[in-house]
Tab-separated table of C-alpha atoms in Angstrom:
chain	number	residue	atom	x	y	z
K	25	PHE	CA	-99.681	-110.797	-21.565
K	26	LEU	CA	-101.371	-108.263	-23.803
K	27	GLU	CA	-98.883	-105.629	-22.701
K	28	MET	CA	-96.057	-107.879	-23.895
K	29	MET	CA	-97.755	-108.380	-27.250
K	30	ARG	CA	-98.191	-104.633	-27.568
K	31	GLU	CA	-94.446	-104.084	-27.175
K	32	MET	CA	-93.424	-106.755	-29.689
K	33	GLU	CA	-91.976	-105.729	-33.050
K	34	ALA	CA	-94.139	-108.419	-34.682
K	35	PRO	CA	-97.272	-108.917	-32.527
K	36	SER	CA	-98.545	-111.528	-34.992
K	37	ARG	CA	-95.861	-113.878	-33.648
K	38	PHE	CA	-97.228	-113.698	-30.115
K	39	PRO	CA	-99.218	-116.982	-30.316
K	40	ARG	CA	-96.061	-118.849	-31.334
K	41	ALA	CA	-94.071	-117.182	-28.565
K	42	ALA	CA	-96.782	-117.920	-25.992
K	43	ASP	CA	-97.047	-121.574	-27.041
K	44	SER	CA	-93.279	-122.026	-26.783
K	45	ALA	CA	-93.123	-120.287	-23.395
K	46	TYR	CA	-96.001	-122.303	-21.919
K	47	ALA	CA	-94.549	-125.580	-23.186
K	48	PHE	CA	-91.204	-124.747	-21.576
K	49	MET	CA	-92.847	-123.664	-18.311
K	50	CYS	CA	-94.938	-126.849	-18.115
K	51	ILE	CA	-91.813	-128.973	-18.509
K	52	VAL	CA	-89.950	-126.997	-15.828
K	53	TYR	CA	-92.903	-127.070	-13.415
K	54	LEU	CA	-93.430	-130.809	-13.872
K	55	LEU	CA	-89.735	-131.541	-13.328
K	56	THR	CA	-89.759	-129.348	-10.216
K	57	VAL	CA	-92.833	-131.037	-8.739
K	58	PHE	CA	-91.672	-134.565	-9.522
K	59	SER	CA	-88.173	-133.893	-8.179
K	60	ALA	CA	-89.476	-132.323	-4.969
K	61	CYS	CA	-91.941	-135.146	-4.310
K	62	ALA	CA	-89.333	-137.799	-5.100
K	63	LEU	CA	-86.820	-136.283	-2.674
K	64	LYS	CA	-89.080	-135.064	0.152
K	65	GLY	CA	-92.410	-136.834	-0.298
K	66	ASP	CA	-95.190	-135.254	1.760
K	67	ALA	CA	-92.599	-133.255	3.715
K	68	VAL	CA	-92.102	-130.832	0.832
K	69	ALA	CA	-92.130	-127.236	2.092
K	70	ALA	CA	-94.984	-125.041	0.836
K	71	PHE	CA	-92.332	-122.567	-0.338
K	72	LEU	CA	-89.802	-124.887	-1.967
K	73	PRO	CA	-86.644	-122.875	-1.103
K	74	ASP	CA	-87.489	-123.311	2.600
K	75	GLY	CA	-86.721	-126.988	2.190
K	76	MET	CA	-83.178	-126.325	0.960
K	77	GLY	CA	-80.153	-126.314	3.186
K	78	GLU	CA	-78.110	-123.180	3.653
K	79	GLY	CA	-75.434	-122.687	1.042
K	80	ALA	CA	-74.627	-121.413	-2.426
K	81	SER	CA	-77.520	-123.278	-4.060
K	82	LYS	CA	-80.116	-121.661	-1.823
K	83	THR	CA	-78.511	-118.243	-2.350
K	84	LEU	CA	-78.655	-118.742	-6.121
K	85	VAL	CA	-82.309	-119.748	-5.879
K	86	GLY	CA	-83.020	-116.606	-3.840
K	87	VAL	CA	-81.367	-114.422	-6.469
K	88	CYS	CA	-83.399	-116.087	-9.235
K	89	ILE	CA	-86.620	-115.587	-7.262
K	90	ALA	CA	-85.786	-111.923	-6.725
K	91	PHE	CA	-85.151	-111.493	-10.458
K	92	HIS	CA	-88.413	-113.278	-11.281
K	93	THR	CA	-90.324	-111.064	-8.836
K	94	ILE	CA	-88.896	-107.886	-10.341
K	95	VAL	CA	-89.729	-108.988	-13.897
K	96	ALA	CA	-93.250	-110.041	-12.919
K	97	TYR	CA	-93.813	-106.756	-11.073
K	98	VAL	CA	-92.673	-104.657	-14.028
K	99	VAL	CA	-94.549	-106.648	-16.694
K	100	THR	CA	-97.862	-107.006	-14.868
K	101	GLY	CA	-97.795	-103.426	-13.630
K	102	GLN	CA	-97.052	-101.821	-16.978
K	103	PRO	CA	-100.689	-101.443	-18.158
K	104	LEU	CA	-101.702	-99.864	-14.843
K	105	TYR	CA	-98.737	-97.485	-14.808
K	106	ARG	CA	-99.390	-96.507	-18.405
K	107	ASN	CA	-103.023	-95.666	-17.640
K	108	VAL	CA	-101.997	-93.613	-14.616
K	109	LEU	CA	-99.436	-91.765	-16.711
K	110	ALA	CA	-102.004	-91.236	-19.482
K	111	TYR	CA	-104.365	-89.694	-16.943
K	112	PHE	CA	-101.855	-87.261	-15.470
K	113	CYS	CA	-99.490	-86.692	-18.429
K	114	PRO	CA	-101.214	-87.804	-21.654
K	115	SER	CA	-98.759	-85.957	-23.875
K	116	ILE	CA	-95.768	-88.112	-22.876
K	117	VAL	CA	-97.319	-91.575	-22.685
K	118	ASP	CA	-95.593	-92.887	-25.811
K	119	SER	CA	-92.887	-90.274	-25.979
K	120	GLU	CA	-89.288	-91.401	-26.522
K	121	ASP	CA	-87.945	-88.240	-24.936
K	122	PRO	CA	-85.534	-89.158	-22.095
K	123	ALA	CA	-87.315	-86.637	-19.885
K	124	ALA	CA	-90.476	-88.778	-20.098
K	125	ARG	CA	-88.728	-91.516	-18.153
K	126	TRP	CA	-88.886	-89.596	-14.891
K	127	PRO	CA	-92.708	-89.664	-14.574
K	128	TRP	CA	-92.578	-93.395	-15.353
K	129	LEU	CA	-89.979	-93.879	-12.619
K	130	LEU	CA	-91.998	-91.846	-10.129
K	131	ILE	CA	-95.142	-93.878	-10.790
K	132	ASN	CA	-93.259	-97.178	-10.528
K	133	LEU	CA	-91.605	-96.236	-7.247
K	134	SER	CA	-94.881	-94.920	-5.839
K	135	PHE	CA	-96.706	-98.183	-6.497
K	136	LEU	CA	-93.747	-100.201	-5.264
K	137	GLY	CA	-93.663	-98.211	-2.032
K	138	PHE	CA	-97.403	-98.597	-1.573
K	139	SER	CA	-97.127	-102.359	-2.156
K	140	CYS	CA	-94.326	-102.712	0.402
K	141	PHE	CA	-96.267	-100.634	2.928
K	142	THR	CA	-99.389	-102.754	2.445
K	143	ALA	CA	-97.475	-106.020	2.732
K	144	SER	CA	-95.783	-104.835	5.940
K	145	SER	CA	-98.939	-103.420	7.525
K	146	ILE	CA	-101.361	-106.347	7.149
K	147	PRO	CA	-100.941	-109.180	9.691
K	148	PHE	CA	-100.318	-112.625	8.150
K	149	PHE	CA	-100.172	-110.933	4.735
K	150	GLY	CA	-99.120	-114.192	3.084
K	151	ASP	CA	-102.464	-115.765	3.980
K	152	VAL	CA	-104.356	-112.696	2.769
K	153	GLN	CA	-102.376	-112.822	-0.463
K	154	GLU	CA	-103.338	-116.475	-0.830
K	155	LEU	CA	-107.006	-115.524	-0.396
K	156	ILE	CA	-106.728	-112.817	-3.046
K	157	GLY	CA	-105.060	-115.304	-5.359
K	158	SER	CA	-107.851	-117.817	-4.762
K	159	LEU	CA	-110.546	-115.263	-5.533
K	160	CYS	CA	-108.835	-113.828	-8.610
K	161	GLY	CA	-106.566	-116.604	-9.862
K	162	ALA	CA	-109.131	-118.963	-11.363
K	163	PRO	CA	-111.097	-116.213	-13.171
K	164	ILE	CA	-107.876	-114.737	-14.561
K	165	VAL	CA	-106.406	-118.082	-15.643
K	166	PHE	CA	-109.543	-119.883	-16.801
K	167	GLY	CA	-112.540	-117.554	-16.961
K	168	TRP	CA	-111.459	-114.335	-18.627
K	169	PRO	CA	-109.338	-115.828	-21.461
K	170	ALA	CA	-112.169	-118.147	-22.481
K	171	PHE	CA	-114.716	-115.345	-22.214
K	172	PHE	CA	-112.569	-112.960	-24.282
K	173	TYR	CA	-112.101	-115.638	-26.945
K	174	LEU	CA	-115.841	-116.213	-27.227
K	175	LYS	CA	-116.547	-112.484	-27.142
K	176	ALA	CA	-114.011	-111.780	-29.908
K	177	HIS	CA	-115.528	-114.518	-32.052
K	178	TYR	CA	-119.005	-113.143	-31.438
K	179	LEU	CA	-117.972	-109.589	-32.347
K	180	LYS	CA	-116.434	-110.845	-35.581
K	181	HIS	CA	-119.268	-113.145	-36.678
K	182	GLN	CA	-122.198	-111.760	-34.613
K	183	ASN	CA	-123.048	-115.273	-33.422
K	184	LEU	CA	-121.431	-118.400	-31.999
K	185	SER	CA	-123.051	-120.887	-34.370
K	186	ALA	CA	-120.067	-120.669	-36.736
K	187	LEU	CA	-117.743	-121.540	-33.862
K	188	THR	CA	-119.965	-124.476	-32.933
K	189	ARG	CA	-119.692	-125.875	-36.442
K	190	ALA	CA	-116.059	-125.013	-37.205
K	191	GLN	CA	-114.384	-125.452	-33.817
K	192	PRO	CA	-116.601	-127.495	-31.483
K	193	ILE	CA	-113.598	-128.526	-29.386
K	194	SER	CA	-112.635	-124.881	-28.811
K	195	LEU	CA	-116.189	-124.088	-27.754
K	196	PHE	CA	-116.261	-127.094	-25.430
K	197	VAL	CA	-112.950	-126.101	-23.829
K	198	CYS	CA	-114.081	-122.487	-23.351
K	199	LEU	CA	-117.369	-123.512	-21.771
K	200	THR	CA	-115.577	-126.013	-19.535
K	201	PHE	CA	-113.176	-123.324	-18.372
K	202	ILE	CA	-115.996	-120.857	-17.690
K	203	CYS	CA	-118.640	-123.168	-16.226
K	204	VAL	CA	-116.525	-125.810	-14.459
K	205	PHE	CA	-112.927	-124.843	-13.751
K	206	THR	CA	-113.529	-121.206	-12.796
K	207	PRO	CA	-116.210	-121.781	-10.120
K	208	LEU	CA	-114.627	-125.038	-8.919
K	209	PHE	CA	-111.130	-123.693	-8.294
K	210	THR	CA	-112.447	-120.368	-6.995
K	211	ILE	CA	-114.658	-122.033	-4.396
K	212	LEU	CA	-112.162	-124.692	-3.318
K	213	GLY	CA	-109.239	-122.254	-3.231
K	214	THR	CA	-111.225	-119.672	-1.273
K	215	MET	CA	-112.388	-122.249	1.251
K	216	SER	CA	-108.815	-123.456	1.768
K	217	SER	CA	-107.455	-119.902	2.109
K	218	ALA	CA	-110.190	-118.878	4.541
K	219	SER	CA	-109.451	-121.955	6.649
K	220	THR	CA	-105.732	-121.108	6.678
K	221	ILE	CA	-106.450	-117.523	7.767
K	222	ALA	CA	-108.712	-118.739	10.564
K	223	GLU	CA	-106.043	-121.160	11.808
K	224	THR	CA	-103.370	-118.476	11.689
K	225	TYR	CA	-105.633	-116.057	13.566
K	226	VAL	CA	-106.287	-118.629	16.301
K	227	ARG	CA	-102.581	-119.490	16.648
K	228	SER	CA	-101.537	-115.859	16.813
K	229	GLY	CA	-104.147	-114.999	19.425
K	230	THR	CA	-104.849	-111.583	17.796
């Protein structure tokens, strides 16, 4: 979310915004999980919309998912696109000239086309995507944020002893994320994804 913080008028308010957003998301996710399990039990579809009947509700859910995908694609891709633009056209990276929008559009469409081509070319791409998520998800969610926090504290104070004395809980949480959650979820997720790919390969006979 650093790219979002960079675009904010008051970046100092980002922690408050992030806390509010995560609290809201946790509530929504918990309600979704509890509702799905209460209604379907262990028959809940892996992709929740697949368990819905045809109709206006499912269409609305599809539209919301499409909107979410577009927003996620634009937000997460922005740092990469900016670096590509800075490499080829450094003079217009932060330009507000309307003409500078065309290189941005070209880069966005190029990556979007490449992504669609890749997704369409790789057999059982969903399983491969799950494997990539297993390998990268835990480090991104647990490992890197904790590491960056410790690194920033070290660069500011040149040691971690101050953090140990002032914020022992923060240090404990960071070390737990790095040493326990990251390897645990990476290994378990990768094993599950690899097993799914093997089963899909056997069923497909290719």
